[in-house]
């Protein structure tokens, strides 16, 4: 056997990732599980929450991930909090920072610092319904479909280039809770997918601020429809 035919594929170094949360952490759980199943070439090096005693921290501890709480109320203003947050994140040297239900608006300085390596998931089909109460607003507007979007974070709130969306039909009788539950189930599919693309070097934000997957420009986000994506796992909310 010559050297070429006996060569093993080079081992993939898992990408260090820091996840920021404020609450339940079901999207965090989807990443933990994807990583544990060997589907995500990542190392979850830390979970940072701005709230103590949230379920997401319990999930992180159960998975043996370092946890830190940085309470925004202990800082005089947003700039001071974000400067401390940036120092804390950088102490783990991540190549990717994942916002997973982190309920704080980030300062432009922090966003710029992580440009191209900061992802968020938002529970609407952006550009529709940036901000809060997305499910209520989609129902009040009589939408027939709703969903979630994974995007690169820019200085515009929920306005960064979208990568992947999950579309969910609005059903007769839906209220905000039932709709949120079905949307969240799809979030647990699309967020790990995007993280997998990024961590394996397939996804990037180019120098013009546009999304490229396998070097192809994505002028529009890719989209999964609920039936196609419905086989995903079911995380307790
Ligand atoms: C999700 O709906 C996500 O889209 C939004 O916050 C929620 C977080 O849920 N940004 P969880 O904490 O991951 O369960």
PDB file of C-alpha atoms and ligand atoms in Angstrom:
ATOM      1  CA  UNK A   1       0.000   0.000   0.000  1.00  0.00           C
ATOM      2  CA  UNK A   2       1.472   3.381  -0.910  1.00  0.00           C
ATOM      3  CA  UNK A   3       1.417   6.400   1.351  1.00  0.00           C
ATOM      4  CA  UNK A   4      -1.466   8.058  -0.491  1.00  0.00           C
ATOM      5  CA  UNK A   5      -3.858   5.098  -0.303  1.00  0.00           C
ATOM      6  CA  UNK A   6      -3.135   4.482   3.376  1.00  0.00           C
ATOM      7  CA  UNK A   7      -3.555   8.142   4.350  1.00  0.00           C
ATOM      8  CA  UNK A   8      -6.319   8.788   6.852  1.00  0.00           C
ATOM      9  CA  UNK A   9      -8.462  11.891   6.487  1.00  0.00           C
ATOM     10  CA  UNK A  10      -7.023  14.715   8.559  1.00  0.00           C
ATOM     11  CA  UNK A  11      -8.793  14.859  11.921  1.00  0.00           C
ATOM     12  CA  UNK A  12     -11.182  17.798  12.108  1.00  0.00           C
ATOM     13  CA  UNK A  13     -10.399  20.137  14.967  1.00  0.00           C
ATOM     14  CA  UNK A  14     -13.703  21.014  16.599  1.00  0.00           C
ATOM     15  CA  UNK A  15     -14.500  24.695  16.417  1.00  0.00           C
ATOM     16  CA  UNK A  16     -14.672  26.413  19.827  1.00  0.00           C
ATOM     17  CA  UNK A  17     -18.125  27.913  20.333  1.00  0.00           C
ATOM     18  CA  UNK A  18     -19.574  30.134  23.064  1.00  0.00           C
ATOM     19  CA  UNK A  19     -23.364  30.206  23.474  1.00  0.00           C
ATOM     20  CA  UNK A  20     -25.213  33.138  25.045  1.00  0.00           C
ATOM     21  CA  UNK A  21     -28.586  32.507  26.655  1.00  0.00           C
ATOM     22  CA  UNK A  22     -31.144  34.148  28.921  1.00  0.00           C
ATOM     23  CA  UNK A  23     -33.650  31.404  29.549  1.00  0.00           C
ATOM     24  CA  UNK A  24     -34.808  27.898  28.744  1.00  0.00           C
ATOM     25  CA  UNK A  25     -31.965  26.975  26.434  1.00  0.00           C
ATOM     26  CA  UNK A  26     -33.797  24.481  24.262  1.00  0.00           C
ATOM     27  CA  UNK A  27     -31.793  25.678  21.256  1.00  0.00           C
ATOM     28  CA  UNK A  28     -28.644  25.225  23.325  1.00  0.00           C
ATOM     29  CA  UNK A  29     -29.838  21.674  24.038  1.00  0.00           C
ATOM     30  CA  UNK A  30     -30.206  21.017  20.318  1.00  0.00           C
ATOM     31  CA  UNK A  31     -26.555  22.025  19.874  1.00  0.00           C
ATOM     32  CA  UNK A  32     -25.423  19.934  22.844  1.00  0.00           C
ATOM     33  CA  UNK A  33     -27.226  16.903  21.453  1.00  0.00           C
ATOM     34  CA  UNK A  34     -26.013  17.458  17.898  1.00  0.00           C
ATOM     35  CA  UNK A  35     -22.469  17.702  19.167  1.00  0.00           C
ATOM     36  CA  UNK A  36     -22.892  14.585  21.325  1.00  0.00           C
ATOM     37  CA  UNK A  37     -24.208  12.654  18.313  1.00  0.00           C
ATOM     38  CA  UNK A  38     -21.088  13.616  16.396  1.00  0.00           C
ATOM     39  CA  UNK A  39     -23.022  15.730  13.911  1.00  0.00           C
ATOM     40  CA  UNK A  40     -21.453  19.066  14.795  1.00  0.00           C
ATOM     41  CA  UNK A  41     -17.689  19.637  14.599  1.00  0.00           C
ATOM     42  CA  UNK A  42     -17.791  22.007  17.558  1.00  0.00           C
ATOM     43  CA  UNK A  43     -16.558  22.238  21.120  1.00  0.00           C
ATOM     44  CA  UNK A  44     -19.008  24.053  23.375  1.00  0.00           C
ATOM     45  CA  UNK A  45     -16.468  25.860  25.514  1.00  0.00           C
ATOM     46  CA  UNK A  46     -18.825  28.027  27.544  1.00  0.00           C
ATOM     47  CA  UNK A  47     -22.414  29.055  28.089  1.00  0.00           C
ATOM     48  CA  UNK A  48     -22.933  32.599  29.318  1.00  0.00           C
ATOM     49  CA  UNK A  49     -26.243  33.795  30.720  1.00  0.00           C
ATOM     50  CA  UNK A  50     -27.263  37.255  31.835  1.00  0.00           C
ATOM     51  CA  UNK A  51     -29.708  35.612  34.239  1.00  0.00           C
ATOM     52  CA  UNK A  52     -28.897  33.196  37.036  1.00  0.00           C
ATOM     53  CA  UNK A  53     -31.089  30.169  37.768  1.00  0.00           C
ATOM     54  CA  UNK A  54     -32.319  29.616  34.235  1.00  0.00           C
ATOM     55  CA  UNK A  55     -32.970  26.205  32.792  1.00  0.00           C
ATOM     56  CA  UNK A  56     -30.364  26.712  30.087  1.00  0.00           C
ATOM     57  CA  UNK A  57     -27.617  26.839  32.710  1.00  0.00           C
ATOM     58  CA  UNK A  58     -28.828  23.537  34.151  1.00  0.00           C
ATOM     59  CA  UNK A  59     -28.687  22.008  30.683  1.00  0.00           C
ATOM     60  CA  UNK A  60     -25.138  23.313  30.203  1.00  0.00           C
ATOM     61  CA  UNK A  61     -23.967  22.020  33.589  1.00  0.00           C
ATOM     62  CA  UNK A  62     -25.535  18.628  32.897  1.00  0.00           C
ATOM     63  CA  UNK A  63     -23.487  18.480  29.713  1.00  0.00           C
ATOM     64  CA  UNK A  64     -20.303  19.438  31.563  1.00  0.00           C
ATOM     65  CA  UNK A  65     -19.956  22.811  29.837  1.00  0.00           C
ATOM     66  CA  UNK A  66     -18.405  25.771  31.701  1.00  0.00           C
ATOM     67  CA  UNK A  67     -21.046  28.273  32.729  1.00  0.00           C
ATOM     68  CA  UNK A  68     -20.855  31.933  33.604  1.00  0.00           C
ATOM     69  CA  UNK A  69     -23.480  34.422  34.705  1.00  0.00           C
ATOM     70  CA  UNK A  70     -23.015  38.079  33.880  1.00  0.00           C
ATOM     71  CA  UNK A  71     -25.917  40.042  35.298  1.00  0.00           C
ATOM     72  CA  UNK A  72     -26.574  43.154  33.222  1.00  0.00           C
ATOM     73  CA  UNK A  73     -28.205  44.803  36.252  1.00  0.00           C
ATOM     74  CA  UNK A  74     -24.815  44.992  37.932  1.00  0.00           C
ATOM     75  CA  UNK A  75     -23.469  47.352  35.269  1.00  0.00           C
ATOM     76  CA  UNK A  76     -24.115  51.079  35.019  1.00  0.00           C
ATOM     77  CA  UNK A  77     -25.013  50.983  31.326  1.00  0.00           C
ATOM     78  CA  UNK A  78     -25.142  48.893  28.176  1.00  0.00           C
ATOM     79  CA  UNK A  79     -21.601  49.815  27.112  1.00  0.00           C
ATOM     80  CA  UNK A  80     -20.107  48.696  30.413  1.00  0.00           C
ATOM     81  CA  UNK A  81     -22.042  45.428  30.311  1.00  0.00           C
ATOM     82  CA  UNK A  82     -21.044  44.687  26.727  1.00  0.00           C
ATOM     83  CA  UNK A  83     -17.387  45.462  27.409  1.00  0.00           C
ATOM     84  CA  UNK A  84     -17.397  42.963  30.273  1.00  0.00           C
ATOM     85  CA  UNK A  85     -19.314  40.489  28.137  1.00  0.00           C
ATOM     86  CA  UNK A  86     -16.789  40.785  25.333  1.00  0.00           C
ATOM     87  CA  UNK A  87     -13.893  40.206  27.722  1.00  0.00           C
ATOM     88  CA  UNK A  88     -15.642  37.168  29.145  1.00  0.00           C
ATOM     89  CA  UNK A  89     -16.461  35.705  25.737  1.00  0.00           C
ATOM     90  CA  UNK A  90     -12.929  36.327  24.478  1.00  0.00           C
ATOM     91  CA  UNK A  91     -11.445  34.560  27.493  1.00  0.00           C
ATOM     92  CA  UNK A  92     -12.770  31.338  25.901  1.00  0.00           C
ATOM     93  CA  UNK A  93     -11.284  32.217  22.484  1.00  0.00           C
ATOM     94  CA  UNK A  94     -14.316  31.113  20.443  1.00  0.00           C
ATOM     95  CA  UNK A  95     -14.370  31.077  16.668  1.00  0.00           C
ATOM     96  CA  UNK A  96     -18.152  31.287  16.740  1.00  0.00           C
ATOM     97  CA  UNK A  97     -20.553  33.006  19.132  1.00  0.00           C
ATOM     98  CA  UNK A  98     -24.131  31.731  19.119  1.00  0.00           C
ATOM     99  CA  UNK A  99     -27.005  33.790  20.495  1.00  0.00           C
ATOM    100  CA  UNK A 100     -29.659  31.328  21.622  1.00  0.00           C
ATOM    101  CA  UNK A 101     -32.449  33.260  23.268  1.00  0.00           C
ATOM    102  CA  UNK A 102     -30.101  35.948  24.600  1.00  0.00           C
ATOM    103  CA  UNK A 103     -32.521  38.728  25.438  1.00  0.00           C
ATOM    104  CA  UNK A 104     -30.179  41.700  25.311  1.00  0.00           C
ATOM    105  CA  UNK A 105     -29.641  44.216  22.537  1.00  0.00           C
ATOM    106  CA  UNK A 106     -25.928  44.273  21.746  1.00  0.00           C
ATOM    107  CA  UNK A 107     -23.898  47.440  21.247  1.00  0.00           C
ATOM    108  CA  UNK A 108     -22.487  48.135  17.770  1.00  0.00           C
ATOM    109  CA  UNK A 109     -18.952  47.802  19.173  1.00  0.00           C
ATOM    110  CA  UNK A 110     -19.604  44.259  20.366  1.00  0.00           C
ATOM    111  CA  UNK A 111     -21.353  43.275  17.138  1.00  0.00           C
ATOM    112  CA  UNK A 112     -18.462  44.638  15.075  1.00  0.00           C
ATOM    113  CA  UNK A 113     -15.950  42.754  17.218  1.00  0.00           C
ATOM    114  CA  UNK A 114     -17.608  39.427  16.304  1.00  0.00           C
ATOM    115  CA  UNK A 115     -18.607  40.320  12.753  1.00  0.00           C
ATOM    116  CA  UNK A 116     -18.962  37.230  10.604  1.00  0.00           C
ATOM    117  CA  UNK A 117     -18.806  34.878  13.590  1.00  0.00           C
ATOM    118  CA  UNK A 118     -21.942  35.889  15.492  1.00  0.00           C
ATOM    119  CA  UNK A 119     -25.207  34.057  14.806  1.00  0.00           C
ATOM    120  CA  UNK A 120     -28.727  34.565  16.091  1.00  0.00           C
ATOM    121  CA  UNK A 121     -32.025  32.771  15.771  1.00  0.00           C
ATOM    122  CA  UNK A 122     -35.203  34.800  15.643  1.00  0.00           C
ATOM    123  CA  UNK A 123     -38.736  33.378  15.859  1.00  0.00           C
ATOM    124  CA  UNK A 124     -40.198  34.889  12.692  1.00  0.00           C
ATOM    125  CA  UNK A 125     -39.723  34.827   8.966  1.00  0.00           C
ATOM    126  CA  UNK A 126     -37.475  37.889   8.841  1.00  0.00           C
ATOM    127  CA  UNK A 127     -37.697  40.582   7.620  1.00  0.00           C
ATOM    128  CA  UNK A 128     -41.203  40.158   9.026  1.00  0.00           C
ATOM    129  CA  UNK A 129     -41.617  40.800  12.753  1.00  0.00           C
ATOM    130  CA  UNK A 130     -38.232  41.788  14.106  1.00  0.00           C
ATOM    131  CA  UNK A 131     -38.300  42.443  17.850  1.00  0.00           C
ATOM    132  CA  UNK A 132     -40.534  40.899  20.490  1.00  0.00           C
ATOM    133  CA  UNK A 133     -43.909  39.073  20.579  1.00  0.00           C
ATOM    134  CA  UNK A 134     -43.503  37.699  17.082  1.00  0.00           C
ATOM    135  CA  UNK A 135     -46.068  34.918  17.420  1.00  0.00           C
ATOM    136  CA  UNK A 136     -48.766  37.241  18.740  1.00  0.00           C
ATOM    137  CA  UNK A 137     -48.071  39.733  15.975  1.00  0.00           C
ATOM    138  CA  UNK A 138     -48.132  37.092  13.228  1.00  0.00           C
ATOM    139  CA  UNK A 139     -51.492  35.808  14.510  1.00  0.00           C
ATOM    140  CA  UNK A 140     -52.951  39.304  14.845  1.00  0.00           C
ATOM    141  CA  UNK A 141     -51.948  40.050  11.255  1.00  0.00           C
ATOM    142  CA  UNK A 142     -53.759  36.924  10.034  1.00  0.00           C
ATOM    143  CA  UNK A 143     -50.615  35.327   8.617  1.00  0.00           C
ATOM    144  CA  UNK A 144     -51.064  31.888   7.096  1.00  0.00           C
ATOM    145  CA  UNK A 145     -47.433  31.005   7.649  1.00  0.00           C
ATOM    146  CA  UNK A 146     -44.834  31.868  10.229  1.00  0.00           C
ATOM    147  CA  UNK A 147     -41.459  30.489  11.236  1.00  0.00           C
ATOM    148  CA  UNK A 148     -37.930  31.209  12.355  1.00  0.00           C
ATOM    149  CA  UNK A 149     -34.746  32.596  10.848  1.00  0.00           C
ATOM    150  CA  UNK A 150     -31.058  32.010  11.560  1.00  0.00           C
ATOM    151  CA  UNK A 151     -28.971  35.014  10.561  1.00  0.00           C
ATOM    152  CA  UNK A 152     -25.604  36.653  10.957  1.00  0.00           C
ATOM    153  CA  UNK A 153     -25.817  39.460  13.472  1.00  0.00           C
ATOM    154  CA  UNK A 154     -25.208  43.009  12.316  1.00  0.00           C
ATOM    155  CA  UNK A 155     -25.795  46.322  14.018  1.00  0.00           C
ATOM    156  CA  UNK A 156     -29.398  46.390  12.821  1.00  0.00           C
ATOM    157  CA  UNK A 157     -31.613  44.565  15.322  1.00  0.00           C
ATOM    158  CA  UNK A 158     -32.750  41.251  13.772  1.00  0.00           C
ATOM    159  CA  UNK A 159     -31.658  42.725  10.448  1.00  0.00           C
ATOM    160  CA  UNK A 160     -28.478  40.817   9.582  1.00  0.00           C
ATOM    161  CA  UNK A 161     -28.218  38.628   6.480  1.00  0.00           C
ATOM    162  CA  UNK A 162     -30.500  35.617   6.773  1.00  0.00           C
ATOM    163  CA  UNK A 163     -29.078  32.145   6.180  1.00  0.00           C
ATOM    164  CA  UNK A 164     -31.788  29.558   6.796  1.00  0.00           C
ATOM    165  CA  UNK A 165     -35.477  29.763   7.619  1.00  0.00           C
ATOM    166  CA  UNK A 166     -38.063  27.227   8.742  1.00  0.00           C
ATOM    167  CA  UNK A 167     -41.594  27.842   7.556  1.00  0.00           C
ATOM    168  CA  UNK A 168     -44.520  26.676   9.661  1.00  0.00           C
ATOM    169  CA  UNK A 169     -48.192  26.918   8.644  1.00  0.00           C
ATOM    170  CA  UNK A 170     -50.505  28.809  10.977  1.00  0.00           C
ATOM    171  CA  UNK A 171     -53.318  26.405  11.873  1.00  0.00           C
ATOM    172  CA  UNK A 172     -56.933  27.207  12.656  1.00  0.00           C
ATOM    173  CA  UNK A 173     -57.194  27.575  16.399  1.00  0.00           C
ATOM    174  CA  UNK A 174     -53.517  28.382  16.910  1.00  0.00           C
ATOM    175  CA  UNK A 175     -52.699  30.672  19.773  1.00  0.00           C
ATOM    176  CA  UNK A 176     -49.306  32.196  20.473  1.00  0.00           C
ATOM    177  CA  UNK A 177     -48.304  29.228  22.596  1.00  0.00           C
ATOM    178  CA  UNK A 178     -49.183  26.457  20.135  1.00  0.00           C
ATOM    179  CA  UNK A 179     -47.588  28.374  17.296  1.00  0.00           C
ATOM    180  CA  UNK A 180     -44.455  29.114  19.329  1.00  0.00           C
ATOM    181  CA  UNK A 181     -44.141  25.432  20.208  1.00  0.00           C
ATOM    182  CA  UNK A 182     -44.240  24.350  16.571  1.00  0.00           C
ATOM    183  CA  UNK A 183     -41.838  27.084  15.519  1.00  0.00           C
ATOM    184  CA  UNK A 184     -39.420  26.188  18.294  1.00  0.00           C
ATOM    185  CA  UNK A 185     -39.376  22.571  17.148  1.00  0.00           C
ATOM    186  CA  UNK A 186     -38.148  23.761  13.764  1.00  0.00           C
ATOM    187  CA  UNK A 187     -35.595  26.068  15.392  1.00  0.00           C
ATOM    188  CA  UNK A 188     -33.995  22.953  16.857  1.00  0.00           C
ATOM    189  CA  UNK A 189     -33.424  21.708  13.328  1.00  0.00           C
ATOM    190  CA  UNK A 190     -32.281  24.831  11.535  1.00  0.00           C
ATOM    191  CA  UNK A 191     -29.902  26.210  14.186  1.00  0.00           C
ATOM    192  CA  UNK A 192     -27.716  23.089  14.430  1.00  0.00           C
ATOM    193  CA  UNK A 193     -27.749  22.890  10.640  1.00  0.00           C
ATOM    194  CA  UNK A 194     -26.357  26.408  10.293  1.00  0.00           C
ATOM    195  CA  UNK A 195     -23.788  25.842  13.038  1.00  0.00           C
ATOM    196  CA  UNK A 196     -22.717  22.671  11.256  1.00  0.00           C
ATOM    197  CA  UNK A 197     -22.226  24.575   7.990  1.00  0.00           C
ATOM    198  CA  UNK A 198     -20.245  27.290   9.734  1.00  0.00           C
ATOM    199  CA  UNK A 199     -18.080  24.965  11.802  1.00  0.00           C
ATOM    200  CA  UNK A 200     -17.219  22.851   8.792  1.00  0.00           C
ATOM    201  CA  UNK A 201     -16.085  25.914   6.851  1.00  0.00           C
ATOM    202  CA  UNK A 202     -18.939  25.892   4.351  1.00  0.00           C
ATOM    203  CA  UNK A 203     -20.655  29.089   5.475  1.00  0.00           C
ATOM    204  CA  UNK A 204     -19.301  32.612   5.716  1.00  0.00           C
ATOM    205  CA  UNK A 205     -20.189  36.252   5.571  1.00  0.00           C
ATOM    206  CA  UNK A 206     -18.194  37.700   2.696  1.00  0.00           C
ATOM    207  CA  UNK A 207     -16.428  41.051   2.495  1.00  0.00           C
ATOM    208  CA  UNK A 208     -19.597  42.636   1.054  1.00  0.00           C
ATOM    209  CA  UNK A 209     -21.670  41.441   4.011  1.00  0.00           C
ATOM    210  CA  UNK A 210     -23.376  38.744   1.949  1.00  0.00           C
ATOM    211  CA  UNK A 211     -23.907  35.115   2.897  1.00  0.00           C
ATOM    212  CA  UNK A 212     -21.958  32.460   1.043  1.00  0.00           C
ATOM    213  CA  UNK A 213     -22.568  28.735   1.365  1.00  0.00           C
ATOM    214  CA  UNK A 214     -20.005  26.547  -0.404  1.00  0.00           C
ATOM    215  CA  UNK A 215     -18.808  29.818  -1.951  1.00  0.00           C
ATOM    216  CA  UNK A 216     -22.180  30.371  -3.628  1.00  0.00           C
ATOM    217  CA  UNK A 217     -23.915  33.632  -2.887  1.00  0.00           C
ATOM    218  CA  UNK A 218     -27.219  33.215  -1.041  1.00  0.00           C
ATOM    219  CA  UNK A 219     -29.274  36.188  -2.195  1.00  0.00           C
ATOM    220  CA  UNK A 220     -32.234  34.783  -0.277  1.00  0.00           C
ATOM    221  CA  UNK A 221     -32.156  32.559   2.803  1.00  0.00           C
ATOM    222  CA  UNK A 222     -32.618  28.857   2.277  1.00  0.00           C
ATOM    223  CA  UNK A 223     -35.906  27.577   3.605  1.00  0.00           C
ATOM    224  CA  UNK A 224     -37.160  24.349   5.168  1.00  0.00           C
ATOM    225  CA  UNK A 225     -40.880  23.704   5.225  1.00  0.00           C
ATOM    226  CA  UNK A 226     -42.317  22.135   8.344  1.00  0.00           C
ATOM    227  CA  UNK A 227     -43.365  18.775   6.827  1.00  0.00           C
ATOM    228  CA  UNK A 228     -39.895  18.244   5.378  1.00  0.00           C
ATOM    229  CA  UNK A 229     -38.258  19.238   8.623  1.00  0.00           C
ATOM    230  CA  UNK A 230     -40.818  17.746  10.997  1.00  0.00           C
ATOM    231  CA  UNK A 231     -38.858  14.631  11.857  1.00  0.00           C
ATOM    232  CA  UNK A 232     -36.665  16.630  14.216  1.00  0.00           C
ATOM    233  CA  UNK A 233     -36.263  15.914  17.849  1.00  0.00           C
ATOM    234  CA  UNK A 234     -38.581  17.225  20.456  1.00  0.00           C
ATOM    235  CA  UNK A 235     -36.941  19.158  23.250  1.00  0.00           C
ATOM    236  CA  UNK A 236     -38.810  19.997  26.417  1.00  0.00           C
ATOM    237  CA  UNK A 237     -39.360  23.734  26.254  1.00  0.00           C
TER     238      UNK A 237
HETATM  239  C1  LIG B   1     -36.385  31.106  20.686  1.00  0.00           C
HETATM  240  O1  LIG B   1     -37.705  31.239  20.264  1.00  0.00           O
HETATM  241  C2  LIG B   1     -35.465  31.941  19.834  1.00  0.00           C
HETATM  242  O2  LIG B   1     -35.898  32.054  18.516  1.00  0.00           O
HETATM  243  C3  LIG B   1     -35.549  33.279  20.517  1.00  0.00           C
HETATM  244  O3  LIG B   1     -35.615  33.004  21.875  1.00  0.00           O
HETATM  245  C4  LIG B   1     -36.164  31.698  22.072  1.00  0.00           C
HETATM  246  C5  LIG B   1     -35.162  30.933  22.872  1.00  0.00           C
HETATM  247  O4  LIG B   1     -35.663  29.691  23.274  1.00  0.00           O
HETATM  248  N1  LIG B   1     -34.419  34.101  20.124  1.00  0.00           N
HETATM  249  P1  LIG B   1     -34.699  28.670  24.046  1.00  0.00           P
HETATM  250  O5  LIG B   1     -34.143  29.420  25.257  1.00  0.00           O
HETATM  251  O6  LIG B   1     -33.621  28.254  23.103  1.00  0.00           O
HETATM  252  O7  LIG B   1     -35.594  27.542  24.469  1.00  0.00           O
END
